[in-house]
Coordinates of C-alpha atoms in Angstrom, one line a residue:
X18 CA -6.1 -8.3 -1.6
X19 CA -5.6 -8.3 -5.3
X20 CA -1.9 -7.7 -6.1
X21 CA -3.0 -7.0 -9.7
X22 CA -4.3 -3.7 -8.5
X23 CA -1.1 -2.8 -6.6
X24 CA 1.0 -3.8 -9.6
X25 CA -1.1 -1.6 -11.9
X26 CA -1.1 1.4 -9.6
X27 CA 2.6 1.2 -8.9
X28 CA 3.6 0.8 -12.5
X29 CA 1.8 4.1 -13.2
X30 CA 4.5 5.9 -11.2
X31 CA 7.4 4.4 -13.3
X32 CA 9.4 3.7 -10.2
X33 CA 11.4 0.4 -9.7
X34 CA 9.2 -2.6 -9.5
X35 CA 11.6 -4.1 -6.9
X36 CA 10.3 -1.5 -4.4
X37 CA 7.2 -3.6 -4.1
X38 CA 9.2 -6.2 -2.1
X39 CA 9.2 -3.7 0.8
X40 CA 5.3 -3.8 1.1
X41 CA 3.6 -6.1 3.5
X42 CA -0.2 -6.3 3.5
X43 CA -1.9 -7.2 6.8
X44 CA -5.5 -7.3 8.1
X45 CA -8.4 -9.5 7.3
X46 CA -11.9 -9.1 5.8
X47 CA -13.4 -7.4 2.7
X48 CA -15.9 -4.6 2.2
X49 CA -19.2 -6.1 0.9
X50 CA -18.8 -5.4 -2.8
X51 CA -19.0 -7.2 -6.1
X52 CA -15.7 -5.6 -7.0
X53 CA -12.3 -5.8 -5.2
X54 CA -13.0 -2.6 -3.2
X55 CA -10.9 -3.6 -0.3
X56 CA -8.1 -4.5 -2.7
X57 CA -8.4 -1.1 -4.3
X58 CA -8.2 0.5 -0.9
X59 CA -5.1 -1.4 0.1
X60 CA -3.4 -1.0 -3.3
X61 CA -3.9 2.8 -3.4
X62 CA -2.8 3.4 0.2
X63 CA 0.2 1.1 -0.4
X64 CA 1.1 3.0 -3.6
X65 CA 1.1 6.4 -1.8
X66 CA 3.1 5.1 1.2
X67 CA 5.6 3.3 -0.9
X68 CA 6.1 6.5 -3.0
X69 CA 7.0 8.3 0.3
X70 CA 9.4 5.4 1.1
X71 CA 11.1 6.0 -2.3
X72 CA 11.3 9.7 -1.6
X73 CA 13.0 9.0 1.7
X74 CA 15.6 7.0 -0.3
X75 CA 16.1 9.9 -2.6
X76 CA 16.7 12.1 0.6
X77 CA 19.4 9.7 1.7
X78 CA 17.5 7.5 4.1
X79 CA 18.1 3.8 4.4
X80 CA 15.3 1.6 2.9
X81 CA 12.3 1.2 5.2
X82 CA 9.5 -1.4 5.2
X83 CA 5.9 -0.4 4.4
X84 CA 3.0 -2.1 6.1
X85 CA -0.6 -1.5 5.0
X86 CA -3.5 -2.8 7.0
X87 CA -6.2 -3.6 4.4
X88 CA -8.9 -3.5 7.1
X89 CA -7.9 -0.1 8.3
X90 CA -7.5 1.1 4.6
X91 CA -11.1 -0.1 4.0
X92 CA -12.3 1.8 7.0
X93 CA -10.5 5.0 6.0
X94 CA -12.4 4.7 2.7
X95 CA -15.6 5.4 4.7
X96 CA -15.3 7.6 7.9
X97 CA -12.0 7.8 9.8
X98 CA -13.5 10.1 12.5
X99 CA -15.9 9.3 15.2
X100 CA -17.4 12.4 17.0
X101 CA -17.5 12.3 20.8
X102 CA -20.7 14.0 22.1
X103 CA -21.5 15.7 18.8
X104 CA -22.7 14.7 15.4
X105 CA -21.5 15.1 11.8
X106 CA -23.9 17.0 9.6
X107 CA -25.7 14.8 7.0
X108 CA -23.6 13.7 4.1
X109 CA -26.4 13.9 1.5
X110 CA -28.9 16.6 0.5
X111 CA -32.6 15.6 0.9
X112 CA -33.1 15.5 -2.9
X113 CA -29.9 13.6 -3.8
X114 CA -30.2 10.0 -4.8
X115 CA -31.3 7.4 -7.3
X116 CA -34.6 7.7 -9.1
X117 CA -36.5 5.4 -11.4
X118 CA -37.1 6.9 -14.9
X119 CA -39.4 5.8 -17.6
X120 CA -36.7 3.5 -19.0
X121 CA -34.1 2.9 -16.2
X122 CA -32.5 4.8 -13.4
X123 CA -30.7 8.2 -12.9
X124 CA -28.8 9.7 -10.0
X125 CA -29.2 13.3 -9.1
X126 CA -26.3 14.9 -7.1
X127 CA -27.7 18.0 -5.3
X128 CA -25.4 18.6 -2.3
X129 CA -24.4 22.0 -3.6
X130 CA -27.3 24.5 -3.5
X131 CA -26.7 25.6 -7.1
X132 CA -26.7 21.9 -8.3
X133 CA -30.0 21.4 -6.4
X134 CA -31.5 24.4 -8.1
X135 CA -30.3 23.3 -11.5
X136 CA -31.9 19.8 -11.1
X137 CA -35.2 21.4 -10.0
X138 CA -35.1 23.8 -12.9
X139 CA -34.6 21.0 -15.4
X140 CA -37.5 19.0 -13.8
X141 CA -39.8 22.0 -13.3
X142 CA -41.2 20.5 -10.1
X143 CA -41.5 21.3 -6.4
X144 CA -38.5 21.2 -4.1
X145 CA -39.7 17.9 -2.5
X146 CA -38.4 14.4 -2.9
X147 CA -41.8 12.8 -3.6
X148 CA -42.5 15.5 -6.3
X149 CA -39.0 14.9 -7.8
X150 CA -39.6 11.1 -7.9
X151 CA -43.0 11.5 -9.6
X152 CA -41.6 13.9 -12.2
X153 CA -38.4 11.9 -12.9
X154 CA -40.6 8.8 -13.6
X155 CA -42.0 10.5 -16.7
X156 CA -38.5 11.2 -18.2
X157 CA -36.2 9.0 -20.2
X158 CA -32.9 8.7 -18.4
X159 CA -30.6 10.0 -21.0
X160 CA -32.8 13.0 -21.8
X161 CA -33.0 14.0 -18.2
X162 CA -29.3 13.6 -17.7
X163 CA -28.7 16.0 -20.6
X164 CA -31.3 18.4 -19.3
X165 CA -29.9 18.6 -15.8
X166 CA -26.3 19.0 -17.2
X167 CA -27.6 21.8 -19.6
X168 CA -28.9 23.6 -16.6
X169 CA -25.5 23.4 -14.9
X170 CA -26.4 20.5 -12.6
X171 CA -25.0 17.1 -11.9
X172 CA -26.8 13.9 -13.0
X173 CA -25.9 10.4 -14.4
X174 CA -28.1 7.8 -15.9
X175 CA -27.3 4.2 -15.0
X176 CA -25.4 2.4 -17.8
X177 CA -24.2 -1.2 -18.0
X178 CA -20.5 -1.9 -18.1
X179 CA -20.9 -3.0 -21.7
X180 CA -22.7 0.2 -22.6
X181 CA -20.0 2.3 -21.0
X182 CA -17.2 0.3 -22.8
X183 CA -19.0 1.0 -26.1
X184 CA -19.7 4.7 -25.3
X185 CA -17.2 7.2 -26.8
X186 CA -16.3 8.4 -23.3
X187 CA -15.7 4.9 -22.0
X188 CA -13.4 4.2 -24.9
X189 CA -11.6 7.5 -24.4
X190 CA -11.0 6.8 -20.7
X191 CA -9.9 3.3 -21.3
X192 CA -7.1 4.6 -23.5
X193 CA -5.9 7.1 -20.9
X194 CA -3.1 6.2 -18.5
X195 CA -4.0 5.8 -14.8
X196 CA -1.8 8.7 -14.0
X197 CA -0.8 10.9 -17.0
X198 CA 2.6 12.5 -16.3
X199 CA 4.3 15.2 -18.3
X200 CA 7.5 17.1 -17.8
X201 CA 7.8 20.7 -19.0
X202 CA 10.9 22.3 -17.5
X203 CA 13.9 22.1 -15.3
X204 CA 13.4 23.4 -11.7
X205 CA 14.9 26.9 -11.4
X206 CA 16.8 26.5 -8.2
X207 CA 14.0 24.9 -6.1
X208 CA 14.7 21.3 -5.6
X209 CA 14.8 20.7 -1.8
X210 CA 12.6 21.7 1.1
X211 CA 13.1 21.6 4.9
X212 CA 12.4 17.9 5.5
X213 CA 13.5 16.1 8.6
X214 CA 14.3 12.4 9.2
X215 CA 10.9 11.7 10.6
X216 CA 8.9 14.1 8.4
X217 CA 9.9 13.7 4.7
X218 CA 7.5 16.4 3.5
X219 CA 8.1 18.9 6.3
X220 CA 8.5 22.4 4.8
X221 CA 6.8 21.5 1.6
X222 CA 4.1 24.1 0.6
X223 CA 1.0 22.5 -0.9
X224 CA -1.7 24.8 -2.3
X225 CA -5.0 22.9 -2.2
X226 CA -7.8 23.9 -4.6
X227 CA -9.9 20.8 -4.3
X228 CA -13.3 19.8 -2.9
X229 CA -15.1 16.6 -2.1
X230 CA -13.5 14.1 -1.9
X231 CA -10.5 12.8 -3.9
X232 CA -8.3 16.0 -3.8
X233 CA -8.9 16.5 0.0
X234 CA -8.0 12.9 0.7
X235 CA -4.7 13.4 -1.3
X236 CA -3.7 16.5 0.6
X237 CA -4.7 15.0 4.0
X238 CA -2.2 12.2 3.2
X239 CA 0.5 14.7 2.3
X240 CA -0.2 16.6 5.6
X241 CA 0.3 13.3 7.4
X242 CA 3.9 13.3 6.4
X243 CA 4.6 16.9 7.3
X244 CA 3.5 19.0 4.3
X245 CA 2.2 22.5 5.0
X246 CA -1.2 22.2 3.3
X247 CA -3.2 25.4 2.7
X248 CA -6.7 24.9 1.3
X249 CA -8.4 27.8 -0.5
X250 CA -12.2 28.0 -1.0
X251 CA -14.4 30.8 -2.4
X252 CA -16.7 32.7 -0.1
X253 CA -19.9 30.9 0.6
X254 CA -18.7 27.4 -0.4
X255 CA -19.3 24.7 2.2
X256 CA -19.5 20.9 2.3
X257 CA -20.3 20.3 5.9
X258 CA -20.9 16.6 5.7
X259 CA -17.3 15.8 4.9
X260 CA -15.2 18.7 6.4
X261 CA -14.4 17.0 9.7
X262 CA -13.2 14.0 7.7
X263 CA -11.0 15.7 5.2
X264 CA -9.5 18.9 6.7
X265 CA -7.3 17.0 9.2
X266 CA -3.8 18.4 9.2
X267 CA -4.6 21.4 7.0
X268 CA -5.2 25.2 7.3
X269 CA -8.3 26.4 5.4
X270 CA -8.7 29.9 4.1
X271 CA -11.1 31.7 1.7
X272 CA -10.3 34.0 -1.2
X273 CA -12.6 35.7 -3.7
X274 CA -10.7 35.5 -7.0
X275 CA -12.9 38.0 -8.6
X276 CA -11.5 40.7 -6.2
X277 CA -8.2 42.4 -6.9
X278 CA -6.8 42.2 -3.4
X279 CA -7.6 38.5 -3.0
X280 CA -6.2 37.8 -6.5
X281 CA -2.9 39.4 -5.4
X282 CA -2.7 37.2 -2.3
X283 CA -3.5 34.1 -4.3
X284 CA -0.8 35.0 -6.9
X285 CA 1.7 35.3 -4.1
X286 CA 0.7 32.0 -2.6
X287 CA 1.0 30.4 -6.0
X288 CA 4.5 31.8 -6.6
X289 CA 5.7 30.4 -3.3
X290 CA 4.1 27.0 -3.5
X291 CA 5.9 23.7 -4.2
X292 CA 2.8 21.8 -5.2
X293 CA -0.6 22.8 -6.6
X294 CA -3.4 20.2 -6.4
X295 CA -6.6 21.3 -8.1
X296 CA -9.9 19.7 -9.0
X297 CA -11.7 22.4 -10.9
X298 CA -13.1 21.6 -14.3
X299 CA -10.5 22.0 -17.0
X300 CA -11.5 25.5 -18.1
X301 CA -12.3 27.0 -14.7
X302 CA -8.9 28.3 -13.8
X303 CA -8.4 29.5 -17.4
X304 CA -11.5 31.7 -17.0
X305 CA -10.1 33.2 -13.8
X306 CA -6.9 34.0 -15.6
X307 CA -4.9 31.3 -14.0
X308 CA -4.5 28.8 -16.8
X309 CA -1.6 26.4 -17.3
X310 CA 0.6 28.9 -19.1
X311 CA 0.1 31.5 -16.4
X312 CA 1.0 29.0 -13.7
X313 CA 4.1 27.9 -15.4
X314 CA 5.3 31.5 -15.8
X315 CA 4.4 32.5 -12.3
X316 CA 6.2 29.4 -10.8
X317 CA 8.4 27.4 -13.1
X318 CA 9.2 24.9 -10.3
X319 CA 5.6 24.2 -9.5
X320 CA 4.4 20.6 -9.4
X321 CA 0.9 20.8 -10.8
X322 CA -1.5 17.9 -10.3
X323 CA -5.1 18.0 -11.5
X324 CA -8.1 15.7 -11.3
X325 CA -11.5 15.5 -12.8
X326 CA -14.4 13.1 -12.9
X327 CA -14.9 11.8 -16.4
X328 CA -11.4 11.9 -17.9
X329 CA -9.4 14.3 -20.0
X330 CA -10.3 13.2 -23.5
X331 CA -13.6 12.2 -25.1
X332 CA -17.0 14.0 -25.5
X333 CA -17.7 14.1 -21.7
X334 CA -14.3 15.4 -20.7
X335 CA -14.7 18.2 -18.3
X336 CA -18.3 17.3 -17.3
X337 CA -19.2 18.0 -13.7
X338 CA -19.2 14.8 -11.7
X339 CA -18.7 13.0 -8.5
X340 CA -17.9 9.5 -7.4
X341 CA -21.5 8.4 -7.1
X342 CA -22.3 9.7 -10.6
X343 CA -19.3 8.0 -12.2
X344 CA -20.4 4.7 -10.6
X345 CA -23.7 5.1 -12.4
X346 CA -22.2 6.1 -15.7
X347 CA -19.5 3.4 -16.0
X348 CA -21.6 0.4 -15.0
X349 CA -20.5 -0.3 -11.4
X350 CA -24.0 0.4 -10.0
X351 CA -25.7 -1.7 -12.7
X352 CA -23.3 -4.6 -12.2
X353 CA -24.0 -4.6 -8.5
X354 CA -27.7 -4.6 -9.1
X355 CA -27.6 -7.5 -11.5
X356 CA -25.2 -9.6 -9.4
X357 CA -27.3 -9.0 -6.3
X358 CA -30.6 -9.5 -8.1
X359 CA -31.7 -6.2 -6.7
X360 CA -34.5 -3.9 -7.9
X361 CA -32.5 -0.7 -7.8
X362 CA -28.8 0.4 -8.3
X363 CA -26.2 -1.2 -6.1
X364 CA -23.2 1.0 -5.9
X365 CA -20.0 0.4 -4.0
X366 CA -20.3 0.4 -0.2
X367 CA -18.0 3.4 0.0
X368 CA -16.9 6.3 -2.2
X369 CA -14.0 4.2 -3.3
X370 CA -13.3 6.0 -6.6
X371 CA -12.8 9.3 -4.7
X372 CA -10.6 7.8 -2.0
X373 CA -8.5 5.7 -4.2
X374 CA -7.9 8.5 -6.7
X375 CA -7.0 10.7 -3.7
X376 CA -4.2 8.3 -2.7
X377 CA -3.0 8.0 -6.3
X378 CA -2.9 11.8 -6.5
X379 CA -0.7 11.9 -3.4
X380 CA 1.5 9.2 -5.0
X381 CA 1.8 11.3 -8.1
X382 CA 2.8 14.4 -6.1
X383 CA 5.5 12.4 -4.3
X384 CA 6.7 10.9 -7.6
X385 CA 7.1 14.4 -9.0
X386 CA 9.0 15.4 -5.9
X387 CA 11.4 12.5 -6.5
X388 CA 12.0 13.7 -10.1
X389 CA 12.5 17.3 -9.0
X390 CA 15.0 16.2 -6.3
X391 CA 16.9 13.7 -8.4
X392 CA 17.3 15.5 -11.7
X393 CA 15.5 18.8 -11.5
X394 CA 12.6 17.9 -13.8
X395 CA 9.3 19.6 -13.1
X396 CA 6.4 17.2 -13.6
X397 CA 2.6 17.6 -14.0
X398 CA 0.1 14.9 -13.5
X399 CA -3.6 14.3 -14.4
X400 CA -6.0 11.7 -12.9
X401 CA -9.7 11.0 -13.1
X402 CA -12.3 9.1 -11.2
X403 CA -13.4 7.4 -14.3
X404 CA -10.0 6.0 -15.0
X405 CA -9.7 4.8 -11.4
X406 CA -13.1 3.1 -12.0
X407 CA -11.6 1.4 -15.1
X408 CA -8.9 -0.1 -12.9
X409 CA -11.4 -1.3 -10.3
X410 CA -13.6 -2.9 -12.9
X411 CA -10.8 -5.3 -13.9
X412 CA -11.0 -7.2 -10.6
X413 CA -14.1 -8.6 -9.0
X414 CA -14.6 -10.1 -5.6
X415 CA -16.9 -13.1 -4.9
X416 CA -19.8 -12.3 -2.7
X417 CA -18.7 -15.0 -0.2
X418 CA -15.6 -13.0 0.9
X419 CA -15.2 -12.8 4.7
X420 CA -16.5 -9.4 5.9
X421 CA -14.6 -6.8 7.9
X422 CA -14.9 -7.3 11.6
X423 CA -16.8 -4.7 13.5
X424 CA -14.8 -1.7 14.7
X425 CA -13.5 -1.7 18.2
X426 CA -11.5 0.6 20.6
X427 CA -8.3 -0.9 19.3
X428 CA -8.9 0.6 15.8
X429 CA -8.7 4.2 17.2
X430 CA -5.6 6.2 18.1
X431 CA -5.3 6.7 21.8
X432 CA -5.4 10.5 21.8
X433 CA -8.6 12.4 21.2
X434 CA -8.6 14.9 18.3
X435 CA -9.7 18.2 19.6
X436 CA -11.6 19.6 16.7
X437 CA -13.5 22.9 16.8
X438 CA -16.8 20.9 16.9
X439 CA -15.7 18.9 19.9
X440 CA -13.5 16.0 20.7
X441 CA -13.3 13.1 18.2
X442 CA -11.7 9.7 17.8
X443 CA -9.7 9.0 14.6
X444 CA -8.6 5.6 13.3
X445 CA -5.0 4.5 13.4
X446 CA -3.3 5.4 10.1
X447 CA -3.8 2.7 7.4
X448 CA -0.1 2.5 6.5
X449 CA 3.1 2.4 8.5
X450 CA 6.5 3.3 7.1
X451 CA 9.2 2.0 9.4
X452 CA 10.6 4.9 11.5
X453 CA 8.3 7.5 9.8
X454 CA 4.8 7.8 11.4
X455 CA 1.9 9.1 9.5
X456 CA 0.7 11.8 11.9
X457 CA -1.1 15.1 11.9
X458 CA -0.3 18.2 14.0
X459 CA -3.5 20.0 13.3
X460 CA -7.0 18.8 14.1
X461 CA -9.8 19.1 11.5
X462 CA -11.2 22.6 11.1
X463 CA -13.9 24.5 9.2
X464 CA -13.5 26.2 5.9
X465 CA -12.3 29.7 6.2
X466 CA -10.9 29.3 9.7
X467 CA -7.3 30.3 8.8
X468 CA -5.6 33.2 7.0
X469 CA -4.5 32.8 3.4
X470 CA -0.8 32.8 4.1
X471 CA 2.0 30.2 4.4

């Protein structure tokens, strides 16, 4: 793997560089990519696991070695779960995908029903993939991107890496830190939680307001070391293609924050939480009355970690976005197409920006816990998919890299996971901290299957 990526990710946490000596990278093979996608997988997983090791040291534990299997890390960046006698719902909506425009390419993201309606409204065509393709072909890419966004939808024209670097948003993202930390207060009496020797996050209350995919990956990791993760979704929201993948170890509830009774329950949860992870666009919580100032007043000890797609500064800050769209915007898909000599966009083989950002979010949470435990500082952190993409684009991988070996029975944990959809097999964890297993006590479950209570 590229140790440049691990060094860059670890330095973002401002923890001792000597800690990297405890990391051992094992496993062979690379994902088929024109970028160091496997290196990013191993580096982000290692950063999160090593942060937990540093937290254990702050809790009084002896130093422990950290081993990351880059092959398993790469596989977790795709699907970690294999259903037994049942099938996952489709990942993509029938309209979602890449389309040729009059002057290039554009990607439409239509997995959410309202995003699909927005794209169709901008296009003014029938709800049919062939009709969409015919209509898109008559548009210029940038004009269609702007039209879909204006209708409240999600789209991204394909840009080259050079065009993104020259774009005001590309320049803004490049100037942002990989993880932007800030401290705003001293913890008012809440420093510790009920951890155990083998579960360093046991007793930690994590309120999860995130959706596909980065935030849920982060909170899944935290649950793997014992955190009590409670995910909250609004009524009617669903993302069936990924729920069995990302709800492992969590409880999932629904609250309607336009209703007084549900707002009261949410405010109680917020007051009692140790950590809030949220992936709403920057102004969304403010519109609900739960902006940054309210959160600080309600819970002065709260570790508050936020993510977005396109960065926190620049003209596109706050734009709706997903991994596949950011890959189009920042030049990853164009670079893959050019390197491969293909006739259409060639994105990464996995949603690597989502997954890597997820592990970096988890690392940021753990870094903030170390600060709260050691000196009582309360930290916030911000991350974005676009900034993670900036990191990835600094390291490319030759096409001749040896591929990952095919999966085998040895890649799966011996116990079946008894999900509500049926039994499933799950890969072994991608990281091992000596004496502290990454393990989950709850199987994956559907949204709204639990009550909104700690």
